[in-house]
Amino acid sequence: GKTRAKNGTLSPEETEDFLDGPKTDPLHLVSNTHSPIAAFEMRVEPPPLDSSANILNVPKLIPGARIVLGTGFSVTTLPKTRKGWGHLCRLISRGRLRAEKGTCHLTLDDLLEFGGDMAFLIHTPLAQTAQSGASGWLSQVRRLTRRFAEDCYLILAPKYDGQDPERFDWLAGLAKDLKIPTLASATPLMHHGNRRKLADVLTAVRTGVKVDELGRTALANAEQRLRSETEMRKLLGHHAQAVDRAAALSDSLTFQLDELRYEYPSEIAKGETAEDRLNRLAHEGLKWRYPSGAPSHVKKLLDHELTLIAKLNYEPYFLTVRDVVAFARSRGILCQGRGSAANSVVCYCLGVTSVSPEIGTMVFERFVSEARDEPPDIDVDFEHERREEVIQHIYERYGRHRAGLCATVVHYRGKRAIREVGRAMGLTEDTIGAISSQLWGFFDTSGMAEQQLREIGLDPTDKRLALTLKLIAEIQGFPRHLSQHVGGFIMTEGRLDELVPIENATMEDRTVICWDKDDIDSLGILKVDVLALGMLSCIRKAFDLLKMHNHVDYTLATLPPEDPRVYDMLCKADSLGVFQVESRAQMNFLPRMKPRTFYDLVIETAIIRPGPIQGDMVHPYLRRRNGEEKVEFPSDELGKVLGKTLGVPLFQEQAMQIAIVGAGFTPEEADRLRRSLATFKKHGNVSEFRNRFLKGMRANGYDDDFAERCFSQIEGFGSYGFPESHAASFALLVYASSWLTCHHPGIFACALLNSQPMGFYAPA
């Protein structure tokens, strides 16, 4: 290896070596892969698999964690059983909850307390010495091996510094003294040597320095990568039996993540089962919502929904949401439910939503479905100034060992990737800004990129610039950091900290888990989204002022419906301060749309969004609505799906139905398409479904032009598709804020100013 420059920077030869790099193309490891070892040395990229192709070869995933104690003692812990997984989660939770976010404080006593049903791979200090004394490395190993003798191993890992043979002999002797076996490990930091440059860039980003200034924190070489069995045997020489022990240990670890079973809180209260309690509360709510008697079709719908909920055992979930909402109402906190399962008769009767089922646009099975076998989804928006009261109530009710907010994994993409990699590589801010300005087409082809770089005054032959662009492309989709989800609460019947580790958030009195919402979905874990909405604060304050000054008591559900004066005001685009329709784009659209009914507001809310605009849905809808274009459907089946939106797909649910009805997708495939729409920003994998969709449409007799148009509209949803159920809940707030500003402009203006900061405009 080359020697380091004395001042801690890369020498000129090293800088040249970093920039020259390997002569083969790097193998890109996709960040959303489902296997821990997803990379193989190959020189030819395989053709992309069809998204419906079977996965034939899944490497065994061995979950575990490297635990570093306060003394520096380091051990990799691998759970052998489900019980061991629970111990590991509680161990990490203890260390995380003692410390601020991002750090962990653990002692050897903690490790001894929670070490049952785990294997321990002990890392040795760099120096070939072992301190004595109570806190010395050797004494800590002896305490651990005394307690868990059969489960301890000493790691044999190459350092690639020319002293490995002597080190292996010393470690083997040390293991013999400690009466524990050795175990082989490549201790890889990357899957392939080509990732060395990216590893150094990530180190530079993390430490806030340029790559040229990394000094000893840069990797000395590209050897810390995954190794084959043959390579490991060759590296270890006469200690190669440690490879066999690694294989034997791997076979003995029986725990798999699919053993995790999530138990939702049973919500049994005063001896009443969840089913009986939900039935009682729903029928009490029916009398509350319809004082003069509910229509027969609403009663039928309620019975139908309750039967389906009972069949799928989802009563506790609906009760939890109801109890959270009931707490908020008892404190005078205005809230409104939305989400796939929220716009149902059950939720209307429980007070979770104020959107009346009379609208009759939603089909309950589409959201709580036997075929899809997935948990329902209800988001509840609370006043933004008082949501913390609700969050703390949930912690108090379930205990912090049973409740936590889930996380969101933030990935590198677009401008952030350009900015951070560019700075680490030492590009000037002007150069980074110039590259950012070309974001939308600049990764298409090397020819185009070269031409575009020349147009913005950059030299595409510059070695450093070329490597920076390559690294920017390579880091796309790479996880950057773990962030707190906006409000996704997980609650369990047993200990949550035996299912997943819990840690402190940056914000005081918040505890979070480290899994993101996609992980939660994969394990079938139910979450309740507790969200904040500024307009709810404004509307509640307006209702309070109306009660104080005008002696009238309104709620979202009791506002006078379908008021012509409100629609006249909206048709004139007099919507400043009104929820969702106060932007310039909405003010431009309102006079052309001319909303006259509540469902028009549902469409209005969903259509002026980047997805429908990019998918070219706005103008066809307007032309059909105004009678300038004939409303026709390519088939009666699609007519049923698209009838209420005049043949233009506006909602996520319609995109799914087109895939099922038009392209012959199974419900499972359509659900995968829906998930890819929801995670588009992260993974961008909607296009995987393209061939399957076009082939299916062709087989069902639709022409290619129509199929292409349908898919481009579905792709438009990728960024910002809106479910119909969300649009209906938001439309109610559009109507409420419009009604208030139309009939009581002074009160609404006062409430709006008292709820700042919020909305589209500044208070002035």
Short mmCIF file of N, CA and C in Angstrom, two decimals, residues 635-745:
data_model
loop_
_atom_site.label_atom_id
_atom_site.label_comp_id
_atom_site.label_asym_id
_atom_site.label_seq_id
_atom_site.Cartn_x
_atom_site.Cartn_y
_atom_site.Cartn_z
N SER A 635 -64.74 0.59 -23.56
CA SER A 635 -65.53 -0.62 -23.27
C SER A 635 -66.47 -0.31 -22.11
N ASP A 636 -67.53 -1.13 -22.01
CA ASP A 636 -68.50 -0.92 -20.92
C ASP A 636 -67.84 -1.14 -19.56
N GLU A 637 -66.89 -2.11 -19.51
CA GLU A 637 -66.22 -2.39 -18.23
C GLU A 637 -65.46 -1.16 -17.74
N LEU A 638 -64.70 -0.52 -18.65
CA LEU A 638 -63.97 0.68 -18.25
C LEU A 638 -64.91 1.85 -18.01
N GLY A 639 -66.07 1.84 -18.66
CA GLY A 639 -67.08 2.88 -18.44
C GLY A 639 -67.54 2.90 -16.99
N LYS A 640 -67.68 1.69 -16.40
CA LYS A 640 -68.09 1.62 -14.99
C LYS A 640 -67.01 2.21 -14.08
N VAL A 641 -65.74 2.00 -14.45
CA VAL A 641 -64.63 2.49 -13.63
C VAL A 641 -64.48 4.00 -13.75
N LEU A 642 -64.65 4.52 -14.98
CA LEU A 642 -64.30 5.92 -15.26
C LEU A 642 -65.52 6.84 -15.45
N GLY A 643 -66.73 6.28 -15.28
CA GLY A 643 -67.94 7.06 -15.56
C GLY A 643 -68.04 8.35 -14.78
N LYS A 644 -67.80 8.29 -13.47
CA LYS A 644 -68.02 9.49 -12.64
C LYS A 644 -66.98 10.58 -12.87
N THR A 645 -65.84 10.23 -13.53
CA THR A 645 -64.83 11.26 -13.84
C THR A 645 -64.76 11.49 -15.35
N LEU A 646 -65.87 11.20 -16.05
CA LEU A 646 -66.03 11.49 -17.48
C LEU A 646 -64.95 10.82 -18.33
N GLY A 647 -64.55 9.62 -17.94
CA GLY A 647 -63.60 8.85 -18.75
C GLY A 647 -62.14 9.18 -18.52
N VAL A 648 -61.86 10.11 -17.58
CA VAL A 648 -60.47 10.49 -17.29
C VAL A 648 -60.09 9.92 -15.91
N PRO A 649 -59.04 9.07 -15.85
CA PRO A 649 -58.68 8.50 -14.53
C PRO A 649 -58.01 9.55 -13.64
N LEU A 650 -58.64 9.86 -12.51
CA LEU A 650 -58.11 10.91 -11.62
C LEU A 650 -57.61 10.37 -10.29
N PHE A 651 -58.09 9.18 -9.89
CA PHE A 651 -57.79 8.69 -8.56
C PHE A 651 -56.96 7.41 -8.61
N GLN A 652 -56.18 7.18 -7.56
CA GLN A 652 -55.37 5.95 -7.48
C GLN A 652 -56.22 4.70 -7.62
N GLU A 653 -57.41 4.73 -6.99
CA GLU A 653 -58.27 3.55 -7.06
C GLU A 653 -58.64 3.23 -8.50
N GLN A 654 -58.87 4.29 -9.32
CA GLN A 654 -59.21 4.07 -10.72
C GLN A 654 -58.03 3.47 -11.48
N ALA A 655 -56.82 3.91 -11.16
CA ALA A 655 -55.63 3.35 -11.81
C ALA A 655 -55.56 1.85 -11.57
N MET A 656 -55.85 1.44 -10.31
CA MET A 656 -55.84 0.02 -9.99
C MET A 656 -56.93 -0.74 -10.75
N GLN A 657 -58.12 -0.12 -10.81
CA GLN A 657 -59.24 -0.78 -11.49
C GLN A 657 -58.97 -0.93 -12.99
N ILE A 658 -58.32 0.08 -13.60
CA ILE A 658 -57.98 -0.02 -15.03
C ILE A 658 -57.03 -1.20 -15.24
N ALA A 659 -56.06 -1.34 -14.34
CA ALA A 659 -55.10 -2.45 -14.46
C ALA A 659 -55.81 -3.80 -14.35
N ILE A 660 -56.79 -3.90 -13.44
CA ILE A 660 -57.51 -5.17 -13.24
C ILE A 660 -58.47 -5.44 -14.41
N VAL A 661 -59.31 -4.43 -14.69
CA VAL A 661 -60.36 -4.61 -15.70
C VAL A 661 -59.79 -4.58 -17.11
N GLY A 662 -58.90 -3.60 -17.39
CA GLY A 662 -58.40 -3.41 -18.75
C GLY A 662 -57.24 -4.30 -19.11
N ALA A 663 -56.26 -4.46 -18.17
CA ALA A 663 -55.02 -5.18 -18.50
C ALA A 663 -54.98 -6.58 -17.90
N GLY A 664 -56.04 -6.97 -17.20
CA GLY A 664 -56.10 -8.33 -16.66
C GLY A 664 -55.16 -8.60 -15.51
N PHE A 665 -54.78 -7.56 -14.77
CA PHE A 665 -53.94 -7.75 -13.59
C PHE A 665 -54.72 -8.53 -12.53
N THR A 666 -54.05 -9.34 -11.77
CA THR A 666 -54.69 -9.94 -10.59
C THR A 666 -54.77 -8.84 -9.52
N PRO A 667 -55.64 -9.00 -8.51
CA PRO A 667 -55.67 -8.01 -7.42
C PRO A 667 -54.30 -7.82 -6.77
N GLU A 668 -53.52 -8.94 -6.67
CA GLU A 668 -52.18 -8.83 -6.06
C GLU A 668 -51.26 -7.97 -6.92
N GLU A 669 -51.31 -8.18 -8.26
CA GLU A 669 -50.46 -7.38 -9.16
C GLU A 669 -50.87 -5.91 -9.12
N ALA A 670 -52.19 -5.67 -9.09
CA ALA A 670 -52.67 -4.29 -9.04
C ALA A 670 -52.22 -3.63 -7.74
N ASP A 671 -52.20 -4.43 -6.67
CA ASP A 671 -51.75 -3.88 -5.39
C ASP A 671 -50.27 -3.54 -5.42
N ARG A 672 -49.47 -4.38 -6.12
CA ARG A 672 -48.05 -4.08 -6.27
C ARG A 672 -47.86 -2.81 -7.10
N LEU A 673 -48.72 -2.64 -8.11
CA LEU A 673 -48.67 -1.40 -8.90
C LEU A 673 -49.00 -0.21 -8.00
N ARG A 674 -50.03 -0.37 -7.14
CA ARG A 674 -50.40 0.73 -6.23
C ARG A 674 -49.25 1.07 -5.28
N ARG A 675 -48.58 0.02 -4.76
CA ARG A 675 -47.46 0.26 -3.85
C ARG A 675 -46.32 0.98 -4.57
N SER A 676 -46.10 0.60 -5.84
CA SER A 676 -45.02 1.26 -6.57
C SER A 676 -45.38 2.72 -6.83
N LEU A 677 -46.69 3.01 -6.99
CA LEU A 677 -47.11 4.42 -7.12
C LEU A 677 -46.80 5.17 -5.84
N ALA A 678 -47.09 4.52 -4.71
CA ALA A 678 -46.92 5.19 -3.41
C ALA A 678 -45.45 5.42 -3.09
N THR A 679 -44.55 4.54 -3.62
CA THR A 679 -43.13 4.67 -3.25
C THR A 679 -42.31 5.19 -4.42
N PHE A 680 -42.98 5.81 -5.40
CA PHE A 680 -42.29 6.25 -6.62
C PHE A 680 -41.08 7.12 -6.34
N LYS A 681 -41.24 8.08 -5.40
CA LYS A 681 -40.15 9.01 -5.13
C LYS A 681 -38.91 8.28 -4.65
N LYS A 682 -39.13 7.15 -3.97
CA LYS A 682 -38.00 6.45 -3.36
C LYS A 682 -37.33 5.52 -4.38
N HIS A 683 -38.15 4.71 -5.08
CA HIS A 683 -37.55 3.67 -5.91
C HIS A 683 -37.77 3.87 -7.41
N GLY A 684 -38.81 4.61 -7.79
CA GLY A 684 -39.05 4.85 -9.21
C GLY A 684 -39.28 3.58 -10.01
N ASN A 685 -40.09 2.62 -9.49
CA ASN A 685 -40.20 1.34 -10.20
C ASN A 685 -41.56 1.13 -10.86
N VAL A 686 -42.31 2.20 -11.12
CA VAL A 686 -43.61 2.06 -11.79
C VAL A 686 -43.42 1.48 -13.18
N SER A 687 -42.35 1.90 -13.86
CA SER A 687 -42.14 1.50 -15.26
C SER A 687 -41.93 0.00 -15.42
N GLU A 688 -41.57 -0.70 -14.31
CA GLU A 688 -41.42 -2.15 -14.39
C GLU A 688 -42.70 -2.82 -14.90
N PHE A 689 -43.84 -2.20 -14.62
CA PHE A 689 -45.12 -2.81 -14.96
C PHE A 689 -45.55 -2.52 -16.40
N ARG A 690 -44.77 -1.71 -17.11
CA ARG A 690 -45.18 -1.20 -18.42
C ARG A 690 -45.50 -2.34 -19.40
N ASN A 691 -44.53 -3.27 -19.62
CA ASN A 691 -44.73 -4.34 -20.61
C ASN A 691 -45.93 -5.20 -20.25
N ARG A 692 -46.02 -5.54 -18.96
CA ARG A 692 -47.14 -6.38 -18.50
C ARG A 692 -48.47 -5.67 -18.77
N PHE A 693 -48.53 -4.37 -18.54
CA PHE A 693 -49.76 -3.60 -18.72
C PHE A 693 -50.14 -3.51 -20.20
N LEU A 694 -49.17 -3.14 -21.04
CA LEU A 694 -49.47 -2.96 -22.48
C LEU A 694 -49.88 -4.29 -23.11
N LYS A 695 -49.20 -5.38 -22.70
CA LYS A 695 -49.53 -6.71 -23.24
C LYS A 695 -50.95 -7.10 -22.84
N GLY A 696 -51.30 -6.82 -21.57
CA GLY A 696 -52.64 -7.16 -21.07
C GLY A 696 -53.73 -6.38 -21.77
N MET A 697 -53.49 -5.08 -21.99
CA MET A 697 -54.49 -4.24 -22.68
C MET A 697 -54.69 -4.73 -24.12
N ARG A 698 -53.57 -5.09 -24.77
CA ARG A 698 -53.65 -5.57 -26.16
C ARG A 698 -54.45 -6.87 -26.21
N ALA A 699 -54.19 -7.77 -25.26
CA ALA A 699 -54.89 -9.06 -25.23
C ALA A 699 -56.39 -8.88 -25.02
N ASN A 700 -56.78 -7.81 -24.33
CA ASN A 700 -58.21 -7.55 -24.07
C ASN A 700 -58.86 -6.68 -25.15
N GLY A 701 -58.12 -6.45 -26.25
CA GLY A 701 -58.73 -5.79 -27.40
C GLY A 701 -58.63 -4.27 -27.43
N TYR A 702 -57.83 -3.67 -26.54
CA TYR A 702 -57.68 -2.21 -26.56
C TYR A 702 -56.52 -1.84 -27.47
N ASP A 703 -56.66 -0.72 -28.21
CA ASP A 703 -55.57 -0.38 -29.13
C ASP A 703 -54.37 0.18 -28.38
N ASP A 704 -53.19 0.07 -29.04
CA ASP A 704 -51.92 0.42 -28.39
C ASP A 704 -51.88 1.88 -27.95
N ASP A 705 -52.47 2.77 -28.77
CA ASP A 705 -52.42 4.20 -28.45
C ASP A 705 -53.16 4.48 -27.14
N PHE A 706 -54.34 3.84 -26.98
CA PHE A 706 -55.13 4.03 -25.76
C PHE A 706 -54.38 3.45 -24.56
N ALA A 707 -53.76 2.26 -24.75
CA ALA A 707 -53.03 1.61 -23.65
C ALA A 707 -51.84 2.46 -23.21
N GLU A 708 -51.11 3.01 -24.19
CA GLU A 708 -49.96 3.89 -23.87
C GLU A 708 -50.42 5.10 -23.08
N ARG A 709 -51.56 5.69 -23.51
CA ARG A 709 -52.08 6.89 -22.85
C ARG A 709 -52.48 6.56 -21.42
N CYS A 710 -53.14 5.41 -21.25
CA CYS A 710 -53.55 4.97 -19.91
C CYS A 710 -52.33 4.82 -19.00
N PHE A 711 -51.28 4.17 -19.54
CA PHE A 711 -50.13 3.92 -18.67
C PHE A 711 -49.40 5.22 -18.34
N SER A 712 -49.34 6.14 -19.30
CA SER A 712 -48.65 7.41 -19.00
C SER A 712 -49.43 8.18 -17.93
N GLN A 713 -50.77 8.04 -17.95
CA GLN A 713 -51.57 8.69 -16.90
C GLN A 713 -51.32 8.03 -15.54
N ILE A 714 -51.22 6.70 -15.55
CA ILE A 714 -50.92 5.98 -14.30
C ILE A 714 -49.54 6.38 -13.78
N GLU A 715 -48.58 6.51 -14.71
CA GLU A 715 -47.23 6.95 -14.30
C GLU A 715 -47.27 8.35 -13.71
N GLY A 716 -48.16 9.19 -14.22
CA GLY A 716 -48.34 10.53 -13.68
C GLY A 716 -48.72 10.50 -12.21
N PHE A 717 -49.47 9.45 -11.83
CA PHE A 717 -49.83 9.30 -10.41
C PHE A 717 -48.60 9.02 -9.56
N GLY A 718 -47.55 8.48 -10.21
CA GLY A 718 -46.37 8.05 -9.47
C GLY A 718 -45.89 9.08 -8.48
N SER A 719 -45.84 10.35 -8.93
CA SER A 719 -45.33 11.37 -8.02
C SER A 719 -46.37 11.81 -7.01
N TYR A 720 -47.60 12.05 -7.49
CA TYR A 720 -48.56 12.70 -6.59
C TYR A 720 -49.99 12.20 -6.81
N GLY A 721 -50.17 10.90 -7.02
CA GLY A 721 -51.53 10.39 -7.19
C GLY A 721 -52.34 10.61 -5.92
N PHE A 722 -53.65 10.85 -6.07
CA PHE A 722 -54.48 11.13 -4.90
C PHE A 722 -55.57 10.08 -4.81
N PRO A 723 -55.70 9.37 -3.69
CA PRO A 723 -56.82 8.44 -3.55
C PRO A 723 -58.14 9.23 -3.41
N GLU A 724 -59.22 8.65 -3.89
CA GLU A 724 -60.52 9.33 -3.84
C GLU A 724 -60.95 9.59 -2.40
N SER A 725 -60.62 8.64 -1.50
CA SER A 725 -61.03 8.80 -0.11
C SER A 725 -60.36 10.03 0.53
N HIS A 726 -59.07 10.26 0.20
CA HIS A 726 -58.37 11.44 0.72
C HIS A 726 -58.99 12.71 0.13
N ALA A 727 -59.27 12.66 -1.17
CA ALA A 727 -59.84 13.84 -1.84
C ALA A 727 -61.18 14.21 -1.22
N ALA A 728 -62.00 13.21 -0.85
CA ALA A 728 -63.31 13.50 -0.25
C ALA A 728 -63.15 14.16 1.11
N SER A 729 -62.19 13.68 1.92
CA SER A 729 -61.97 14.28 3.24
C SER A 729 -61.46 15.72 3.11
N PHE A 730 -60.54 15.94 2.17
CA PHE A 730 -60.03 17.29 1.95
C PHE A 730 -61.12 18.21 1.39
N ALA A 731 -61.98 17.63 0.52
CA ALA A 731 -63.06 18.44 -0.07
C ALA A 731 -63.99 18.98 1.01
N LEU A 732 -64.19 18.20 2.09
CA LEU A 732 -65.04 18.68 3.19
C LEU A 732 -64.42 19.92 3.84
N LEU A 733 -63.09 19.92 3.98
CA LEU A 733 -62.42 21.09 4.56
C LEU A 733 -62.42 22.27 3.59
N VAL A 734 -62.38 21.97 2.29
CA VAL A 734 -62.52 23.04 1.27
C VAL A 734 -63.89 23.69 1.44
N TYR A 735 -64.93 22.85 1.55
CA TYR A 735 -66.29 23.38 1.67
C TYR A 735 -66.45 24.17 2.98
N ALA A 736 -65.92 23.62 4.09
CA ALA A 736 -66.08 24.28 5.40
C ALA A 736 -65.40 25.65 5.40
N SER A 737 -64.14 25.69 4.89
CA SER A 737 -63.43 26.98 4.89
C SER A 737 -64.07 27.96 3.90
N SER A 738 -64.62 27.43 2.81
CA SER A 738 -65.33 28.30 1.85
C SER A 738 -66.61 28.86 2.47
N TRP A 739 -67.35 28.00 3.17
CA TRP A 739 -68.61 28.43 3.79
C TRP A 739 -68.33 29.53 4.83
N LEU A 740 -67.28 29.32 5.62
CA LEU A 740 -66.94 30.30 6.66
C LEU A 740 -66.53 31.64 6.04
N THR A 741 -65.70 31.61 5.01
CA THR A 741 -65.24 32.87 4.41
C THR A 741 -66.35 33.56 3.63
N CYS A 742 -67.31 32.77 3.14
CA CYS A 742 -68.45 33.34 2.40
C CYS A 742 -69.43 34.03 3.35
N HIS A 743 -69.79 33.36 4.46
CA HIS A 743 -70.84 33.87 5.35
C HIS A 743 -70.29 34.69 6.52
N HIS A 744 -69.06 34.41 6.94
CA HIS A 744 -68.49 35.12 8.10
C HIS A 744 -67.03 35.50 7.81
N PRO A 745 -66.81 36.38 6.82
CA PRO A 745 -65.43 36.69 6.41
C PRO A 745 -64.58 37.27 7.54
#
